[in-house]
Amino acid sequence: MVTAKAESMKKKKEEMVHSPILTYLSVITLLSTCPPFVILLWYTMVHQDGSILNTFNYLKEHGVVEGFVNIWPRPTAVAWKIIACYALFEAALQLWLPGKTVEGPISPTGNKPVYKANGVLAYVVTLVTYISLWWFGIFNPSVVYDHLGEIYSALIFGSLVFCVFLYIKGHVAPSSTDSGSSGNIIFDFYWGMELYPRIGKNFDIKVFTNCRFGMMSWAVLAVTYCIKQYETNGKVADSMLVNTVLMLVYVTKFFWWEAGYWNTMDIAHDRAGFYICWGCLVWVPSIYTSPGMYLVNHPVNLGPQLAVSILIAGILCIYINYDCDRQRQEFRRTNGKSLVWGKAPSKIVASYTTTKGETKTSLLLTSGWWGLSRHFHYVPEIMAAFFWTVPALFDNFLPYFYVVFLTILLFDRAKRDDDRCRSKYGKYWKTYCAKVPYRIIPGIY
């Protein structure tokens, strides 16, 4: 029987899609560069008109170290209060709002996590509350934008401390048997110790970090940027409206499909460490919302025809992304008996062996969207990101950083997922790849 530690080490090796040395260097690089990059991006967007060259010249003039120290805002009491109020509010909604009980996929050690699916209700309550506070003059979201650098700085340090807590908890008080050490403290901190960490019985940490803090903050900040532009200019440019609407449509789609997200790599495979939790607590609010951050001070008048065209194209991409996930989810829910594009689905019945030595089967869908490529759903997701960024036009590259980052992230994730499935399904995955030969882009890659 495979021990928890041996299984954990096996998982760590599966996560290393490159050589151990390259993986180690990559992890160290990401741990050391991601926090300062968040501050540099905010500073460039807000104080240097989105110009990388302007920021470079500033650092060159003042010295890289001294200039960067001057740039980095210190966390303030206002920033901590905003973060604390928001985090407590979302935690309360996650715990107390009613929701349907949903089971997640069975873990490698046989655990089946149980969730309360109240994401849509939490999303509606959050946005209604936030906009109402502004509408009735109780709280002005412009304050969030005005203290954005301090908030990101506080999030960076606070989330690092939180990741240390997760590392210690994984060692001394794991929530389930899906926990263990690789034997390397750096990898354990970066990839995480626990698959399903919880506080108490009902508060799922990854649902909070990934969904209720990270994804929810995306919507909250999109609204914040829109309100800030209105407060500053007395109106909202059509470019900002297109950006905000598309982001909100995407986040709405996410919460509508939240129970499906709990079956994805982020929740069912990736452990709770810096990669997932710090990323969702800091990287998502700062980087994913950055096109809107740029548009606050750079309103662009697109004109009705161009604005509507971009909006329709973006919504279509978001719908296709949703329909890809819906198609596979329905296929799994009906055990392969659902119709795919009006026809009986093409599938492969794959068997695999669990860590307990049990033989189980999975159905691999090879028709519909999933017959075009093994990860076709990443194509409309990247295109949607492009369409909510393109209202910024092309004066500066930095607003497009998220599109570039997302492309790299999803291509890497597709490789990791393929490697994991190859290890899990063996010859059946080889048959699947022969039937669906392209990884992401049909006919190309």
CSV table of C-alpha atoms in Angstrom, one decimal:
chain,number,residue,atom,x,y,z
A,1,MET,CA,0.0,0.0,0.0
A,2,VAL,CA,1.3,3.4,-1.0
A,3,THR,CA,1.9,5.7,2.0
A,4,ALA,CA,0.7,9.3,2.1
A,5,LYS,CA,4.3,10.6,1.9
A,6,ALA,CA,5.2,8.4,-1.0
A,7,GLU,CA,2.0,9.4,-2.8
A,8,SER,CA,2.8,13.1,-2.1
A,9,MET,CA,6.3,12.7,-3.6
A,10,LYS,CA,4.8,11.0,-6.6
A,11,LYS,CA,2.4,13.9,-7.1
A,12,LYS,CA,5.3,16.4,-6.8
A,13,LYS,CA,7.1,14.5,-9.6
A,14,GLU,CA,4.0,14.6,-11.8
A,15,GLU,CA,3.9,18.4,-11.3
A,16,MET,CA,7.5,18.7,-12.5
A,17,VAL,CA,6.8,18.8,-16.3
A,18,HIS,CA,10.3,19.9,-16.8
A,19,SER,CA,13.6,18.7,-15.4
A,20,PRO,CA,14.0,18.9,-11.6
A,21,ILE,CA,16.7,21.6,-11.8
A,22,LEU,CA,14.7,23.7,-14.3
A,23,THR,CA,11.6,23.3,-12.1
A,24,TYR,CA,13.5,24.3,-9.0
A,25,LEU,CA,14.9,27.4,-10.7
A,26,SER,CA,11.4,28.3,-12.0
A,27,VAL,CA,9.9,28.0,-8.5
A,28,ILE,CA,12.6,30.2,-6.9
A,29,THR,CA,12.2,32.8,-9.7
A,30,LEU,CA,8.5,33.0,-9.3
A,31,LEU,CA,8.7,33.2,-5.6
A,32,SER,CA,11.1,36.1,-5.8
A,33,THR,CA,9.8,38.0,-8.8
A,34,CYS,CA,6.0,37.8,-8.6
A,35,PRO,CA,5.5,40.0,-5.5
A,36,PRO,CA,7.7,42.9,-6.8
A,37,PHE,CA,6.1,42.6,-10.2
A,38,VAL,CA,2.7,43.3,-8.8
A,39,ILE,CA,3.9,46.6,-7.4
A,40,LEU,CA,5.8,47.5,-10.6
A,41,LEU,CA,2.7,46.8,-12.7
A,42,TRP,CA,0.5,48.9,-10.4
A,43,TYR,CA,3.0,51.8,-10.3
A,44,THR,CA,3.4,51.8,-14.1
A,45,MET,CA,-0.3,51.6,-14.7
A,46,VAL,CA,-1.3,54.3,-12.3
A,47,HIS,CA,1.7,56.6,-12.1
A,48,GLN,CA,3.5,56.2,-15.4
A,49,ASP,CA,0.6,56.1,-17.9
A,50,GLY,CA,1.2,52.4,-18.5
A,51,SER,CA,4.6,53.0,-20.0
A,52,ILE,CA,7.2,50.4,-19.2
A,53,LEU,CA,9.8,52.8,-20.6
A,54,ASN,CA,8.8,55.6,-18.2
A,55,THR,CA,9.2,53.2,-15.2
A,56,PHE,CA,12.5,51.9,-16.6
A,57,ASN,CA,13.8,55.5,-16.9
A,58,TYR,CA,12.7,56.3,-13.3
A,59,LEU,CA,14.6,53.3,-12.0
A,60,LYS,CA,17.6,54.1,-14.1
A,61,GLU,CA,17.6,57.7,-12.8
A,62,HIS,CA,17.1,56.9,-9.1
A,63,GLY,CA,19.0,53.5,-9.0
A,64,VAL,CA,17.2,50.2,-9.3
A,65,VAL,CA,17.2,49.4,-5.6
A,66,GLU,CA,16.5,52.9,-4.2
A,67,GLY,CA,14.0,53.7,-6.9
A,68,PHE,CA,12.1,50.4,-6.3
A,69,VAL,CA,12.1,51.0,-2.5
A,70,ASN,CA,10.6,54.5,-3.2
A,71,ILE,CA,8.0,53.0,-5.5
A,72,TRP,CA,6.8,50.3,-3.1
A,73,PRO,CA,3.9,51.7,-1.0
A,74,ARG,CA,3.8,50.8,2.7
A,75,PRO,CA,0.7,49.0,3.9
A,76,THR,CA,-1.5,51.4,5.8
A,77,ALA,CA,-4.3,51.0,8.4
A,78,VAL,CA,-6.8,52.0,5.7
A,79,ALA,CA,-5.6,49.2,3.4
A,80,TRP,CA,-5.7,46.6,6.2
A,81,LYS,CA,-9.2,47.7,7.1
A,82,ILE,CA,-10.5,47.4,3.6
A,83,ILE,CA,-8.9,43.9,3.2
A,84,ALA,CA,-10.2,42.7,6.6
A,85,CYS,CA,-13.8,43.9,6.0
A,86,TYR,CA,-13.9,42.4,2.5
A,87,ALA,CA,-12.4,39.0,3.6
A,88,LEU,CA,-14.7,38.7,6.7
A,89,PHE,CA,-17.7,39.6,4.6
A,90,GLU,CA,-16.9,37.0,1.9
A,91,ALA,CA,-16.1,34.4,4.6
A,92,ALA,CA,-19.4,35.0,6.3
A,93,LEU,CA,-21.3,34.7,3.0
A,94,GLN,CA,-19.4,31.4,2.2
A,95,LEU,CA,-20.4,30.0,5.6
A,96,TRP,CA,-23.9,31.3,6.1
A,97,LEU,CA,-25.7,31.7,2.8
A,98,PRO,CA,-27.8,28.7,1.8
A,99,GLY,CA,-26.7,26.5,-1.0
A,100,LYS,CA,-27.1,23.1,-2.6
A,101,THR,CA,-24.7,20.4,-1.3
A,102,VAL,CA,-22.3,19.3,-4.0
A,103,GLU,CA,-19.7,16.5,-3.9
A,104,GLY,CA,-16.3,16.9,-5.5
A,105,PRO,CA,-14.3,14.2,-7.3
A,106,ILE,CA,-12.9,11.4,-5.3
A,107,SER,CA,-9.3,12.2,-4.3
A,108,PRO,CA,-6.3,9.9,-4.9
A,109,THR,CA,-6.6,8.6,-1.3
A,110,GLY,CA,-10.4,8.0,-1.6
A,111,ASN,CA,-11.7,11.2,0.0
A,112,LYS,CA,-14.8,12.9,-1.5
A,113,PRO,CA,-15.0,16.6,-0.5
A,114,VAL,CA,-18.4,18.1,0.1
A,115,TYR,CA,-19.2,21.7,-0.8
A,116,LYS,CA,-22.0,24.2,-0.3
A,117,ALA,CA,-22.8,25.7,-3.8
A,118,ASN,CA,-23.8,29.3,-2.9
A,119,GLY,CA,-21.4,31.1,-5.2
A,120,VAL,CA,-24.1,32.8,-7.3
A,121,LEU,CA,-25.9,34.1,-4.3
A,122,ALA,CA,-22.7,35.3,-2.7
A,123,TYR,CA,-21.8,37.1,-6.0
A,124,VAL,CA,-25.1,38.9,-6.2
A,125,VAL,CA,-25.1,39.9,-2.6
A,126,THR,CA,-21.5,41.2,-2.9
A,127,LEU,CA,-22.1,43.4,-5.9
A,128,VAL,CA,-25.5,44.6,-4.7
A,129,THR,CA,-24.0,45.5,-1.3
A,130,TYR,CA,-20.9,47.2,-2.9
A,131,ILE,CA,-22.8,49.3,-5.4
A,132,SER,CA,-25.5,50.2,-2.8
A,133,LEU,CA,-22.8,51.4,-0.4
A,134,TRP,CA,-21.7,53.8,-3.1
A,135,TRP,CA,-25.1,54.7,-4.3
A,136,PHE,CA,-26.3,55.7,-0.8
A,137,GLY,CA,-23.1,57.6,0.0
A,138,ILE,CA,-22.0,55.2,2.7
A,139,PHE,CA,-18.7,54.2,1.1
A,140,ASN,CA,-17.0,55.5,-2.0
A,141,PRO,CA,-15.2,52.7,-4.0
A,142,SER,CA,-12.8,55.4,-5.3
A,143,VAL,CA,-11.1,55.0,-1.9
A,144,VAL,CA,-10.1,51.5,-2.9
A,145,TYR,CA,-8.5,52.8,-6.1
A,146,ASP,CA,-6.8,55.6,-4.3
A,147,HIS,CA,-5.2,53.2,-1.8
A,148,LEU,CA,-4.7,50.4,-4.4
A,149,GLY,CA,-0.9,50.3,-4.1
A,150,GLU,CA,-1.1,50.0,-0.3
A,151,ILE,CA,-3.8,47.3,-0.6
A,152,TYR,CA,-1.6,45.3,-3.0
A,153,SER,CA,1.4,45.7,-0.7
A,154,ALA,CA,-0.6,44.5,2.3
A,155,LEU,CA,-2.0,41.6,0.3
A,156,ILE,CA,1.5,40.6,-0.7
A,157,PHE,CA,2.8,40.4,2.8
A,158,GLY,CA,-0.4,39.1,4.4
A,159,SER,CA,-0.8,36.3,1.8
A,160,LEU,CA,2.8,35.2,2.3
A,161,VAL,CA,2.1,34.8,6.0
A,162,PHE,CA,-1.1,32.9,5.1
A,163,CYS,CA,0.9,30.5,2.9
A,164,VAL,CA,3.3,29.9,5.8
A,165,PHE,CA,0.3,29.1,7.9
A,166,LEU,CA,-0.9,26.6,5.2
A,167,TYR,CA,2.6,25.0,5.2
A,168,ILE,CA,2.6,24.6,9.0
A,169,LYS,CA,-1.0,23.3,9.0
A,170,GLY,CA,-0.2,20.7,6.4
A,171,HIS,CA,2.6,19.4,8.7
A,172,VAL,CA,0.8,19.5,12.1
A,173,ALA,CA,-2.9,19.5,11.4
A,174,PRO,CA,-3.9,18.3,7.9
A,175,SER,CA,-7.6,18.2,7.2
A,176,SER,CA,-7.5,14.9,5.3
A,177,THR,CA,-5.2,12.1,4.2
A,178,ASP,CA,-4.6,14.0,1.0
A,179,SER,CA,-1.6,15.7,2.5
A,180,GLY,CA,2.1,15.1,2.7
A,181,SER,CA,5.6,16.4,2.2
A,182,SER,CA,7.8,16.0,-0.9
A,183,GLY,CA,10.8,16.4,1.4
A,184,ASN,CA,11.7,19.8,-0.1
A,185,ILE,CA,10.6,22.8,1.9
A,186,ILE,CA,10.7,25.1,-1.2
A,187,PHE,CA,8.4,22.8,-3.2
A,188,ASP,CA,6.1,22.2,-0.3
A,189,PHE,CA,5.7,25.9,0.3
A,190,TYR,CA,5.2,26.6,-3.4
A,191,TRP,CA,3.0,23.7,-4.5
A,192,GLY,CA,1.3,23.2,-1.1
A,193,MET,CA,0.9,20.4,1.5
A,194,GLU,CA,-2.8,19.8,1.5
A,195,LEU,CA,-5.2,19.1,-1.4
A,196,TYR,CA,-8.4,20.0,0.6
A,197,PRO,CA,-7.4,22.1,3.6
A,198,ARG,CA,-10.3,23.3,5.8
A,199,ILE,CA,-10.8,25.3,9.0
A,200,GLY,CA,-13.2,23.3,11.0
A,201,LYS,CA,-15.6,21.1,9.1
A,202,ASN,CA,-17.2,23.5,6.8
A,203,PHE,CA,-14.9,26.3,5.8
A,204,ASP,CA,-13.0,25.2,2.7
A,205,ILE,CA,-9.8,27.3,2.3
A,206,LYS,CA,-9.3,26.8,-1.4
A,207,VAL,CA,-12.9,27.8,-2.2
A,208,PHE,CA,-12.3,30.9,-0.2
A,209,THR,CA,-9.0,31.9,-1.7
A,210,ASN,CA,-9.8,30.9,-5.3
A,211,CYS,CA,-13.5,31.7,-5.6
A,212,ARG,CA,-14.7,34.0,-2.8
A,213,PHE,CA,-11.7,36.2,-2.4
A,214,GLY,CA,-9.8,36.0,-5.8
A,215,MET,CA,-12.6,35.7,-8.4
A,216,MET,CA,-15.0,37.9,-6.4
A,217,SER,CA,-12.3,40.6,-6.1
A,218,TRP,CA,-12.0,40.6,-9.9
A,219,ALA,CA,-15.7,41.7,-10.2
A,220,VAL,CA,-15.4,44.1,-7.3
A,221,LEU,CA,-12.3,45.8,-8.7
A,222,ALA,CA,-13.9,46.0,-12.2
A,223,VAL,CA,-16.8,47.9,-10.7
A,224,THR,CA,-14.3,50.0,-8.7
A,225,TYR,CA,-12.4,51.1,-11.8
A,226,CYS,CA,-15.6,52.0,-13.6
A,227,ILE,CA,-16.9,54.1,-10.6
A,228,LYS,CA,-13.5,55.8,-10.3
A,229,GLN,CA,-13.5,56.9,-13.9
A,230,TYR,CA,-17.1,58.2,-13.4
A,231,GLU,CA,-16.1,60.1,-10.2
A,232,THR,CA,-13.1,61.6,-12.0
A,233,ASN,CA,-14.5,62.5,-15.4
A,234,GLY,CA,-18.3,62.7,-14.7
A,235,LYS,CA,-18.9,60.0,-17.3
A,236,VAL,CA,-17.7,56.5,-18.2
A,237,ALA,CA,-16.1,56.0,-21.6
A,238,ASP,CA,-17.5,53.3,-23.8
A,239,SER,CA,-14.1,51.5,-23.7
A,240,MET,CA,-14.4,51.2,-19.9
A,241,LEU,CA,-18.0,50.0,-20.2
A,242,VAL,CA,-17.0,47.3,-22.7
A,243,ASN,CA,-14.1,46.2,-20.4
A,244,THR,CA,-16.3,46.2,-17.3
A,245,VAL,CA,-19.3,44.4,-18.9
A,246,LEU,CA,-17.1,41.6,-20.4
A,247,MET,CA,-15.2,41.1,-17.2
A,248,LEU,CA,-18.5,40.9,-15.2
A,249,VAL,CA,-20.0,38.5,-17.7
A,250,TYR,CA,-16.9,36.3,-17.4
A,251,VAL,CA,-17.0,36.3,-13.6
A,252,THR,CA,-20.8,35.7,-13.6
A,253,LYS,CA,-20.2,32.7,-15.8
A,254,PHE,CA,-17.6,31.5,-13.4
A,255,PHE,CA,-19.9,31.6,-10.4
A,256,TRP,CA,-22.8,30.1,-12.4
A,257,TRP,CA,-20.4,27.2,-13.1
A,258,GLU,CA,-18.6,27.2,-9.7
A,259,ALA,CA,-19.5,23.7,-8.8
A,260,GLY,CA,-17.9,22.5,-12.1
A,261,TYR,CA,-14.8,24.5,-11.2
A,262,TRP,CA,-14.4,22.3,-8.1
A,263,ASN,CA,-13.7,19.4,-10.5
A,264,THR,CA,-10.8,21.2,-12.3
A,265,MET,CA,-7.0,21.0,-11.8
A,266,ASP,CA,-7.0,24.0,-9.5
A,267,ILE,CA,-9.1,22.3,-6.9
A,268,ALA,CA,-9.0,18.6,-7.5
A,269,HIS,CA,-5.2,18.3,-8.3
A,270,ASP,CA,-3.2,21.4,-7.3
A,271,ARG,CA,-2.5,21.7,-3.6
A,272,ALA,CA,-3.0,24.7,-1.4
A,273,GLY,CA,0.3,26.6,-1.5
A,274,PHE,CA,1.9,29.7,-2.9
A,275,TYR,CA,1.1,28.7,-6.5
A,276,ILE,CA,-2.7,28.6,-6.0
A,277,CYS,CA,-3.5,30.5,-2.8
A,278,TRP,CA,-1.1,33.4,-3.0
A,279,GLY,CA,-1.9,33.6,-6.7
A,280,CYS,CA,-5.6,33.9,-6.1
A,281,LEU,CA,-5.2,36.3,-3.1
A,282,VAL,CA,-2.8,38.7,-4.9
A,283,TRP,CA,-2.1,37.9,-8.5
A,284,VAL,CA,-5.8,37.6,-9.6
A,285,PRO,CA,-6.9,41.0,-8.1
A,286,SER,CA,-3.9,42.8,-9.4
A,287,ILE,CA,-3.0,41.2,-12.7
A,288,TYR,CA,-6.3,39.9,-14.0
A,289,THR,CA,-8.0,43.3,-13.5
A,290,SER,CA,-5.1,45.4,-14.9
A,291,PRO,CA,-6.7,46.4,-18.2
A,292,GLY,CA,-9.4,48.1,-16.3
A,293,MET,CA,-6.8,49.7,-14.0
A,294,TYR,CA,-5.2,51.2,-17.0
A,295,LEU,CA,-8.4,52.5,-18.5
A,296,VAL,CA,-9.3,54.5,-15.4
A,297,ASN,CA,-6.9,57.3,-16.5
A,298,HIS,CA,-6.8,56.5,-20.2
A,299,PRO,CA,-10.4,56.6,-21.4
A,300,VAL,CA,-10.8,55.7,-25.1
A,301,ASN,CA,-13.8,56.6,-27.2
A,302,LEU,CA,-14.4,53.6,-29.4
A,303,GLY,CA,-17.7,54.7,-31.0
A,304,PRO,CA,-20.9,52.7,-30.9
A,305,GLN,CA,-20.1,50.4,-33.8
A,306,LEU,CA,-16.7,49.3,-32.6
A,307,ALA,CA,-17.7,49.1,-29.0
A,308,VAL,CA,-20.7,46.9,-29.8
A,309,SER,CA,-18.6,44.7,-32.1
A,310,ILE,CA,-16.0,44.1,-29.4
A,311,LEU,CA,-18.7,43.4,-26.8
A,312,ILE,CA,-20.5,40.9,-29.0
A,313,ALA,CA,-17.2,39.1,-29.9
A,314,GLY,CA,-16.2,38.9,-26.2
A,315,ILE,CA,-19.6,37.6,-25.1
A,316,LEU,CA,-19.5,35.0,-27.8
A,317,CYS,CA,-16.0,33.8,-26.7
A,318,ILE,CA,-17.2,33.6,-23.0
A,319,TYR,CA,-20.3,31.6,-24.1
A,320,ILE,CA,-18.1,29.1,-26.1
A,321,ASN,CA,-15.8,28.8,-23.1
A,322,TYR,CA,-18.8,28.1,-20.9
A,323,ASP,CA,-20.4,25.7,-23.4
A,324,CYS,CA,-17.2,23.6,-23.6
A,325,ASP,CA,-17.3,23.1,-19.8
A,326,ARG,CA,-21.0,22.5,-19.9
A,327,GLN,CA,-20.7,19.9,-22.6
A,328,ARG,CA,-18.1,17.9,-20.7
A,329,GLN,CA,-19.9,18.3,-17.4
A,330,GLU,CA,-23.2,17.0,-18.9
A,331,PHE,CA,-21.4,14.1,-20.6
A,332,ARG,CA,-20.0,13.1,-17.2
A,333,ARG,CA,-23.2,13.6,-15.3
A,334,THR,CA,-25.2,11.4,-17.7
A,335,ASN,CA,-22.4,8.8,-17.9
A,336,GLY,CA,-21.9,9.4,-21.6
A,337,LYS,CA,-25.6,9.3,-22.5
A,338,SER,CA,-26.1,13.0,-23.3
A,339,LEU,CA,-26.3,14.4,-26.8
A,340,VAL,CA,-23.3,16.3,-28.1
A,341,TRP,CA,-24.2,18.7,-30.9
A,342,GLY,CA,-27.4,16.7,-31.5
A,343,LYS,CA,-25.6,13.4,-31.8
A,344,ALA,CA,-24.6,10.5,-29.6
A,345,PRO,CA,-21.1,11.3,-28.2
A,346,SER,CA,-17.9,9.7,-29.4
A,347,LYS,CA,-16.0,8.5,-26.4
A,348,ILE,CA,-13.2,6.2,-25.0
A,349,VAL,CA,-13.8,4.1,-22.0
A,350,ALA,CA,-10.5,4.3,-20.0
A,351,SER,CA,-9.6,2.3,-17.0
A,352,TYR,CA,-7.0,3.2,-14.3
A,353,THR,CA,-5.8,1.9,-11.0
A,354,THR,CA,-6.1,4.0,-7.8
A,355,THR,CA,-3.4,4.2,-5.1
A,356,LYS,CA,-5.4,1.6,-3.2
A,357,GLY,CA,-5.1,-0.9,-6.1
A,358,GLU,CA,-8.8,-0.5,-7.2
A,359,THR,CA,-9.6,-0.5,-10.9
A,360,LYS,CA,-12.0,2.2,-12.0
A,361,THR,CA,-13.1,3.6,-15.3
A,362,SER,CA,-13.5,7.1,-16.8
A,363,LEU,CA,-15.2,8.3,-20.0
A,364,LEU,CA,-13.1,10.5,-22.3
A,365,LEU,CA,-15.2,12.6,-24.6
A,366,THR,CA,-13.9,12.8,-28.2
A,367,SER,CA,-16.6,14.7,-30.0
A,368,GLY,CA,-18.1,18.2,-29.9
A,369,TRP,CA,-15.8,20.9,-28.7
A,370,TRP,CA,-13.6,18.2,-27.2
A,371,GLY,CA,-13.1,16.6,-30.6
A,372,LEU,CA,-11.5,19.7,-31.9
A,373,SER,CA,-8.6,19.6,-29.5
A,374,ARG,CA,-7.9,18.2,-26.0
A,375,HIS,CA,-8.1,21.7,-24.4
A,376,PHE,CA,-10.0,23.7,-26.9
A,377,HIS,CA,-11.8,25.6,-24.1
A,378,TYR,CA,-8.6,27.6,-23.6
A,379,VAL,CA,-8.9,29.2,-27.0
A,380,PRO,CA,-12.1,31.2,-26.3
A,381,GLU,CA,-10.8,32.0,-22.8
A,382,ILE,CA,-7.7,33.6,-24.2
A,383,MET,CA,-9.7,35.4,-26.9
A,384,ALA,CA,-12.2,36.7,-24.3
A,385,ALA,CA,-9.3,38.2,-22.4
A,386,PHE,CA,-8.1,39.9,-25.6
A,387,PHE,CA,-11.5,41.4,-26.3
A,388,TRP,CA,-11.8,42.9,-22.8
A,389,THR,CA,-8.3,44.3,-23.2
A,390,VAL,CA,-8.5,45.6,-26.7
A,391,PRO,CA,-10.6,48.7,-25.7
A,392,ALA,CA,-7.4,50.1,-24.4
A,393,LEU,CA,-6.1,50.0,-28.0
A,394,PHE,CA,-2.4,49.8,-28.6
A,395,ASP,CA,-0.6,52.9,-27.2
A,396,ASN,CA,1.1,50.7,-24.5
A,397,PHE,CA,1.9,47.0,-24.3
A,398,LEU,CA,1.3,46.6,-20.5
A,399,PRO,CA,-2.5,46.3,-20.6
A,400,TYR,CA,-2.0,43.2,-22.7
A,401,PHE,CA,0.3,41.6,-20.1
A,402,TYR,CA,-2.6,39.5,-18.7
A,403,VAL,CA,-3.4,38.1,-22.2
A,404,VAL,CA,0.2,37.1,-22.6
A,405,PHE,CA,0.4,35.6,-19.1
A,406,LEU,CA,-2.9,33.8,-19.5
A,407,THR,CA,-1.7,32.2,-22.8
A,408,ILE,CA,1.5,31.0,-21.1
A,409,LEU,CA,-0.4,29.8,-18.0
A,410,LEU,CA,-3.0,27.8,-20.0
A,411,PHE,CA,-0.4,26.3,-22.4
A,412,ASP,CA,1.6,25.1,-19.4
A,413,ARG,CA,-1.5,23.9,-17.7
A,414,ALA,CA,-2.5,21.9,-20.8
A,415,LYS,CA,0.9,20.2,-20.7
A,416,ARG,CA,0.7,19.4,-17.0
A,417,ASP,CA,-2.8,18.0,-17.5
A,418,ASP,CA,-1.8,15.9,-20.5
A,419,ASP,CA,1.2,14.5,-18.5
A,420,ARG,CA,-1.0,13.7,-15.5
A,421,CYS,CA,-3.6,12.0,-17.7
A,422,ARG,CA,-0.9,10.1,-19.6
A,423,SER,CA,0.4,8.8,-16.2
A,424,LYS,CA,-3.1,7.9,-15.1
A,425,TYR,CA,-4.7,6.3,-18.2
A,426,GLY,CA,-1.6,4.9,-20.0
A,427,LYS,CA,-2.5,3.2,-23.3
A,428,TYR,CA,-6.0,4.6,-23.2
A,429,TRP,CA,-4.6,8.2,-23.2
A,430,LYS,CA,-2.4,7.2,-26.2
A,431,THR,CA,-5.6,6.1,-28.0
A,432,TYR,CA,-7.3,9.3,-27.0
A,433,CYS,CA,-4.4,11.5,-28.3
A,434,ALA,CA,-4.5,9.6,-31.6
A,435,LYS,CA,-8.2,10.4,-32.0
A,436,VAL,CA,-7.8,14.0,-30.8
A,437,PRO,CA,-4.3,14.8,-31.9
A,438,TYR,CA,-4.2,18.6,-31.2
A,439,ARG,CA,-3.6,19.8,-27.6
A,440,ILE,CA,-5.1,23.3,-27.8
A,441,ILE,CA,-5.4,24.9,-31.3
A,442,PRO,CA,-7.0,22.7,-33.9
A,443,GLY,CA,-4.8,22.0,-36.9
A,444,ILE,CA,-1.8,23.8,-35.4
A,445,TYR,CA,-0.9,22.7,-31.8
